[in-house]
PDB file of N, CA and C in Angstrom:
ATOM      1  N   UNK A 631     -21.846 -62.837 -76.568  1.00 64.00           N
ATOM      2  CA  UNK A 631     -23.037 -63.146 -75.809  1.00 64.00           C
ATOM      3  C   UNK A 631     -22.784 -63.091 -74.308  1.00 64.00           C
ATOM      4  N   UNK A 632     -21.343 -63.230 -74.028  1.00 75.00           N
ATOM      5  CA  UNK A 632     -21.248 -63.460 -72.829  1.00 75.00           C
ATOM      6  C   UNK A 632     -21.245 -61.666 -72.020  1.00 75.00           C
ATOM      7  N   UNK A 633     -20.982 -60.415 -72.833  1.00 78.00           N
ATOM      8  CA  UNK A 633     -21.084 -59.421 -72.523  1.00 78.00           C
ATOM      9  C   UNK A 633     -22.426 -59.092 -71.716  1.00 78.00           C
ATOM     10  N   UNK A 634     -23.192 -59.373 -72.075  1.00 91.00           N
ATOM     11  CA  UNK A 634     -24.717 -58.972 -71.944  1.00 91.00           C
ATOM     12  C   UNK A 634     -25.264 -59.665 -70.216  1.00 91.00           C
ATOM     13  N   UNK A 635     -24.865 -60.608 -70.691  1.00 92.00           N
ATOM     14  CA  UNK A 635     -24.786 -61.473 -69.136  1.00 92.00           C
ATOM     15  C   UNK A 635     -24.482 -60.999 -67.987  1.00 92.00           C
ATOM     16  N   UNK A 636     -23.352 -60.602 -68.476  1.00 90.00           N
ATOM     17  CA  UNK A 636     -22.316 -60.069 -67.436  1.00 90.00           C
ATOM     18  C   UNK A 636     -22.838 -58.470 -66.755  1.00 90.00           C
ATOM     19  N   UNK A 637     -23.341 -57.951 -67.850  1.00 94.00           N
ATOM     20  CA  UNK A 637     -23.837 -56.592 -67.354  1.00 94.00           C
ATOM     21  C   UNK A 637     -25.035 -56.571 -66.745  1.00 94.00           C
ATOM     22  N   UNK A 638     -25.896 -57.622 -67.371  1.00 94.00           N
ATOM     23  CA  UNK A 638     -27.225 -57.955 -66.582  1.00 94.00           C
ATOM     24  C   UNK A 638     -26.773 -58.444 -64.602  1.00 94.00           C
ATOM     25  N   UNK A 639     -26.088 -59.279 -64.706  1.00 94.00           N
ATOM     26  CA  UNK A 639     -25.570 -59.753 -63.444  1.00 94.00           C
ATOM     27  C   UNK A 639     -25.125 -58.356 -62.524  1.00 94.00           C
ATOM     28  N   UNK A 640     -24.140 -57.463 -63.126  1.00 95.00           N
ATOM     29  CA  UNK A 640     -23.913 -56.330 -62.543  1.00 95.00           C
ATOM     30  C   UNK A 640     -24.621 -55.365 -62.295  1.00 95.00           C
ATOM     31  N   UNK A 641     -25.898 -55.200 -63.358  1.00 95.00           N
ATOM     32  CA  UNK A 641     -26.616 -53.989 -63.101  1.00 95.00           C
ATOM     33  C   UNK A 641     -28.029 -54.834 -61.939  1.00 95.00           C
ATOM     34  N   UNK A 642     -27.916 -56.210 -61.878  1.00 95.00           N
ATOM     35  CA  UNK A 642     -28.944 -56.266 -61.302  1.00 95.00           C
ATOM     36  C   UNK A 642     -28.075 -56.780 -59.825  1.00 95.00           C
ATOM     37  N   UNK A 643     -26.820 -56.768 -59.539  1.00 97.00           N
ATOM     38  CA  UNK A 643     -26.410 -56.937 -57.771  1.00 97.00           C
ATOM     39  C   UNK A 643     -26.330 -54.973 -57.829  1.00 97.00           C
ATOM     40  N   UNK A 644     -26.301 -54.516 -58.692  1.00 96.00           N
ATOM     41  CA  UNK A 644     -26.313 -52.973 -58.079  1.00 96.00           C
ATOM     42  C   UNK A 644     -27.492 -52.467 -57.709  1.00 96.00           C
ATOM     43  N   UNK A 645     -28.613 -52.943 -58.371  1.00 96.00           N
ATOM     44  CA  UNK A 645     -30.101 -52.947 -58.040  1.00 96.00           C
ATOM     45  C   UNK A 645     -30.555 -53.150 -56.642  1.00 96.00           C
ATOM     46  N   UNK A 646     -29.795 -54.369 -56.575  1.00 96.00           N
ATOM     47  CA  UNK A 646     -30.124 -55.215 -55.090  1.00 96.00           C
ATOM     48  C   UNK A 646     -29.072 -54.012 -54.111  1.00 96.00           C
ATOM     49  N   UNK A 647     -28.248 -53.873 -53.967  1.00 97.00           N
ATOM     50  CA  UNK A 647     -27.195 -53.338 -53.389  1.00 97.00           C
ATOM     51  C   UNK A 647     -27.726 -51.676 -52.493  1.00 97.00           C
ATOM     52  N   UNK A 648     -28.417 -50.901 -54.101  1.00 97.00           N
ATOM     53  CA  UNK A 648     -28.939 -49.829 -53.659  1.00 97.00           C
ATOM     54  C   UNK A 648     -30.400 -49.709 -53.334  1.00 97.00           C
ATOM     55  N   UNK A 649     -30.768 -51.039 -53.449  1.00 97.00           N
ATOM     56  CA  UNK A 649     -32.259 -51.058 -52.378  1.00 97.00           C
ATOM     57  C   UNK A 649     -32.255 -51.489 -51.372  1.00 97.00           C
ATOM     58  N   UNK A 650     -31.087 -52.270 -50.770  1.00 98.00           N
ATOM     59  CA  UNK A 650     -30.766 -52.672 -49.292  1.00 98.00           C
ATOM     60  C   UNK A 650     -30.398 -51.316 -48.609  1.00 98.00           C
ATOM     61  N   UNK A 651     -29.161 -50.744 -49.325  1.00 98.00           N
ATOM     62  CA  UNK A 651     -28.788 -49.101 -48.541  1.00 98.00           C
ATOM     63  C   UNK A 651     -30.031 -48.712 -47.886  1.00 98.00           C
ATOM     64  N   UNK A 652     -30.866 -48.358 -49.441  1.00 98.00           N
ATOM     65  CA  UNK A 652     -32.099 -47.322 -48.850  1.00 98.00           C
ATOM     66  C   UNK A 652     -33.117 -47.962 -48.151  1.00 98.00           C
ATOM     67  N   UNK A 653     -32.817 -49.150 -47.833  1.00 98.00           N
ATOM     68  CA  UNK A 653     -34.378 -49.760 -46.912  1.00 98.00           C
ATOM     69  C   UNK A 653     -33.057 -49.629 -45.499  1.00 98.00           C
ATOM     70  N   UNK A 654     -31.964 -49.523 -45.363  1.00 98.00           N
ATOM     71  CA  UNK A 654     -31.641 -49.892 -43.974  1.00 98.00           C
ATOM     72  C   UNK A 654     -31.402 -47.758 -43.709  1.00 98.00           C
ATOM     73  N   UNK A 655     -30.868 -47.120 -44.462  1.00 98.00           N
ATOM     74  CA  UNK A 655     -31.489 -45.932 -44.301  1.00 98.00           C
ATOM     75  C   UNK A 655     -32.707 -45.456 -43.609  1.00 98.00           C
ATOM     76  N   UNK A 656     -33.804 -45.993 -44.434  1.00 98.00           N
ATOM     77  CA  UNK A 656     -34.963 -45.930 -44.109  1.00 98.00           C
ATOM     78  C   UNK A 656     -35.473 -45.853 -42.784  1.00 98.00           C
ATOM     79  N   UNK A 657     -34.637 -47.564 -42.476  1.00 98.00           N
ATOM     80  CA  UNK A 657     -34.777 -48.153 -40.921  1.00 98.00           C
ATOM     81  C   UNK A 657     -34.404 -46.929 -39.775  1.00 98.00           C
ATOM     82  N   UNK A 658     -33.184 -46.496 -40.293  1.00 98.00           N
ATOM     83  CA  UNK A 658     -32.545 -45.837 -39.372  1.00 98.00           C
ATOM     84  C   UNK A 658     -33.058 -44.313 -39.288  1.00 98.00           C
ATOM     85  N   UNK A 659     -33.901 -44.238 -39.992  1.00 98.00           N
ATOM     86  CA  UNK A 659     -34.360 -42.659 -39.884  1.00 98.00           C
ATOM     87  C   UNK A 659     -35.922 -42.861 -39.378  1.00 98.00           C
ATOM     88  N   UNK A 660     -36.044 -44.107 -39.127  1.00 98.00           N
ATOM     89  CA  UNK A 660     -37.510 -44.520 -38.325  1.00 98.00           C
ATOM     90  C   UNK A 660     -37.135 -44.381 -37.196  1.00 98.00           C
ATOM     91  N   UNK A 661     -36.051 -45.199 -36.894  1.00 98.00           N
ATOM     92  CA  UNK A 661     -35.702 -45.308 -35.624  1.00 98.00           C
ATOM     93  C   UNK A 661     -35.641 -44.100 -34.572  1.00 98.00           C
ATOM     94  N   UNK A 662     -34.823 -42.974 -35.632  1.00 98.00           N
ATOM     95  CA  UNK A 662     -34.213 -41.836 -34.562  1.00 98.00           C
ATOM     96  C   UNK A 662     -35.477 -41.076 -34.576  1.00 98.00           C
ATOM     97  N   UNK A 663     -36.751 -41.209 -35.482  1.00 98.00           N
ATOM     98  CA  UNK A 663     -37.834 -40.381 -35.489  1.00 98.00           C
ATOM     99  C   UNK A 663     -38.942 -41.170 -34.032  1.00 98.00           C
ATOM    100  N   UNK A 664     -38.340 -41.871 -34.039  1.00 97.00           N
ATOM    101  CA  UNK A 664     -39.284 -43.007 -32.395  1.00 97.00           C
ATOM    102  C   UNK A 664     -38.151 -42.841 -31.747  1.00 97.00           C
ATOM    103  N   UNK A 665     -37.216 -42.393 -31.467  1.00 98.00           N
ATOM    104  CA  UNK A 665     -36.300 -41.662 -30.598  1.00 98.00           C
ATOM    105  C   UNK A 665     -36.577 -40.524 -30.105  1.00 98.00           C
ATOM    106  N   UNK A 666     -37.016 -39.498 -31.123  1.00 98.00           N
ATOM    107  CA  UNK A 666     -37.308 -37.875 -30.933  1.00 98.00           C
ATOM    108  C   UNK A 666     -38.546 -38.116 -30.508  1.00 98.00           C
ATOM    109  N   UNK A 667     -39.627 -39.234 -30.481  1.00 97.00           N
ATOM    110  CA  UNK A 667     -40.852 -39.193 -29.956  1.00 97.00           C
ATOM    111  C   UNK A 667     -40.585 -39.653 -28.938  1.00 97.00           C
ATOM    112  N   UNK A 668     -40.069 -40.490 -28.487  1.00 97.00           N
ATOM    113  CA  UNK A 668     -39.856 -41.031 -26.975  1.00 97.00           C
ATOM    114  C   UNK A 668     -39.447 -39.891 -26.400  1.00 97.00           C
ATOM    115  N   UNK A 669     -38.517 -39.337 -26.687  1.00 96.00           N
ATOM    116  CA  UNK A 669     -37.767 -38.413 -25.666  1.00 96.00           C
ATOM    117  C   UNK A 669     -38.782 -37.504 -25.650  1.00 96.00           C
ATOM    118  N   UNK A 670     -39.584 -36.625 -26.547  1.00 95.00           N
ATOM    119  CA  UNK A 670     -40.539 -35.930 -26.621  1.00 95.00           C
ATOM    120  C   UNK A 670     -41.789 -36.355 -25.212  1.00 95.00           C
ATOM    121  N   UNK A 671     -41.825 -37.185 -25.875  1.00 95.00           N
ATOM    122  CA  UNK A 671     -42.804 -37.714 -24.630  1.00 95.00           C
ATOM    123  C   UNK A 671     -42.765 -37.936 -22.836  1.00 95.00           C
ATOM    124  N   UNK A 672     -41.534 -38.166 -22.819  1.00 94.00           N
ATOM    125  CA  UNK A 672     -40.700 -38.190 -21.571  1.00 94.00           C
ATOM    126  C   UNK A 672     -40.649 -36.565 -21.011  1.00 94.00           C
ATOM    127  N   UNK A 673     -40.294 -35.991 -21.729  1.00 91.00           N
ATOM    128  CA  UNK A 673     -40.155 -34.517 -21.604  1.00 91.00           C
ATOM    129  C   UNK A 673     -41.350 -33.827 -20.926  1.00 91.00           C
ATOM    130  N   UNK A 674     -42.648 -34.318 -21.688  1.00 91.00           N
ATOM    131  CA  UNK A 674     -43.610 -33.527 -21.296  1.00 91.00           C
ATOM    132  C   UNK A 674     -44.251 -34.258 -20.261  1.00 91.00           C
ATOM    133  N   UNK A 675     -44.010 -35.049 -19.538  1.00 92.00           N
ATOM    134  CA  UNK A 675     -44.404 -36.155 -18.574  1.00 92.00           C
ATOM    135  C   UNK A 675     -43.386 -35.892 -17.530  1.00 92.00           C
ATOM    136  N   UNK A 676     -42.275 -35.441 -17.256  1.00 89.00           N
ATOM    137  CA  UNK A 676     -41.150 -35.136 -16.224  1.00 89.00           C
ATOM    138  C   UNK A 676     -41.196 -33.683 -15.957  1.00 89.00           C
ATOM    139  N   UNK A 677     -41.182 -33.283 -14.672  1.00 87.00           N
ATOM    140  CA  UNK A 677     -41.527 -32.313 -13.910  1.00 87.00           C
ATOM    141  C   UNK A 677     -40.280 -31.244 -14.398  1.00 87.00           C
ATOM    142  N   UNK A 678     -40.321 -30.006 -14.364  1.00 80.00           N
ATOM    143  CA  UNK A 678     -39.229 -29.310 -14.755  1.00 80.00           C
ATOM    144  C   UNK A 678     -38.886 -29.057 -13.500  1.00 80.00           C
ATOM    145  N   UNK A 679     -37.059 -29.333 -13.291  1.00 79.00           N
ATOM    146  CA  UNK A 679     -36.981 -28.707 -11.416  1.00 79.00           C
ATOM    147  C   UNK A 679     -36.946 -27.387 -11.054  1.00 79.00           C
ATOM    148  N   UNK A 680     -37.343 -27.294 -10.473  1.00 78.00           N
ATOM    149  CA  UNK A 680     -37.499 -26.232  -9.476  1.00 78.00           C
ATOM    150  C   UNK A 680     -36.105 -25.505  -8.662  1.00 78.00           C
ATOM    151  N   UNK A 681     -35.884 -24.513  -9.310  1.00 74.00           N
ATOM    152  CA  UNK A 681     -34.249 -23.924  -8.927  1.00 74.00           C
ATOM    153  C   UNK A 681     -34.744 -23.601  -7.269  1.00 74.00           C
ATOM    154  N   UNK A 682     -33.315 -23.458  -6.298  1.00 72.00           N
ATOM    155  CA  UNK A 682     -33.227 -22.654  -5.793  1.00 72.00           C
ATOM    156  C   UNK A 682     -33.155 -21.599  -5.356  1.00 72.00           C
ATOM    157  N   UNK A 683     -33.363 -20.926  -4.491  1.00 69.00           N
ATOM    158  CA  UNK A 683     -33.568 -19.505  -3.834  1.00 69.00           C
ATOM    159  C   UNK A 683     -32.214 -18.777  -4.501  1.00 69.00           C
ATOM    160  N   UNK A 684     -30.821 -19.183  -4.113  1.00 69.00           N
ATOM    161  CA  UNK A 684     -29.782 -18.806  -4.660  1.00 69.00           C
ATOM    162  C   UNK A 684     -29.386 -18.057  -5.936  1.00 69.00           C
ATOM    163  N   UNK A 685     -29.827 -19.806  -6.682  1.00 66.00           N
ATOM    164  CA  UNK A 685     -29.979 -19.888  -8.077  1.00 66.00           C
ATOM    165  C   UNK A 685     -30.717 -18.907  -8.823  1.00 66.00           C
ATOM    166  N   UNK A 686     -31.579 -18.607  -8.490  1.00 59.00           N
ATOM    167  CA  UNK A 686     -33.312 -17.379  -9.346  1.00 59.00           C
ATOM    168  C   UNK A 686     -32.746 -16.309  -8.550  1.00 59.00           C
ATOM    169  N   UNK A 687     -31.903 -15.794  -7.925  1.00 57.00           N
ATOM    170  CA  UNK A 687     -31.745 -14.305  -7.813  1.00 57.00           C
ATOM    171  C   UNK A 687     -30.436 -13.737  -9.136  1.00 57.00           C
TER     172      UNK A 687
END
């Protein structure tokens, strides 16, 4: 009886285990996607410079 227990206990901290991974995954692929929008946004709001005379020949 004590088998059953034991596997229940294990299959359910592996449960828990691989739904923490994929929610902090998750997190982190939110994050860098409001990263690529920030910077996106910055981008099109900042002036592109303007080379020199030198430089453009």
């Amino acid at each position: 009886m004590a088998l059953p227990i034991a596997l229940l206990i294990a299959l359910s901290l592996a449960s828990g285990l691989v739904r923490t991974v994929a929610l902090f995954a998750f997190a982190v692929v939110a994050l860098l996607r409001g990263a690529i929008v920030a910077v996106d946004y910055l981008a099109e709001r900042v002036p592109a410079p303007r080379l020199g005379w030198e430089v453009a020949r």
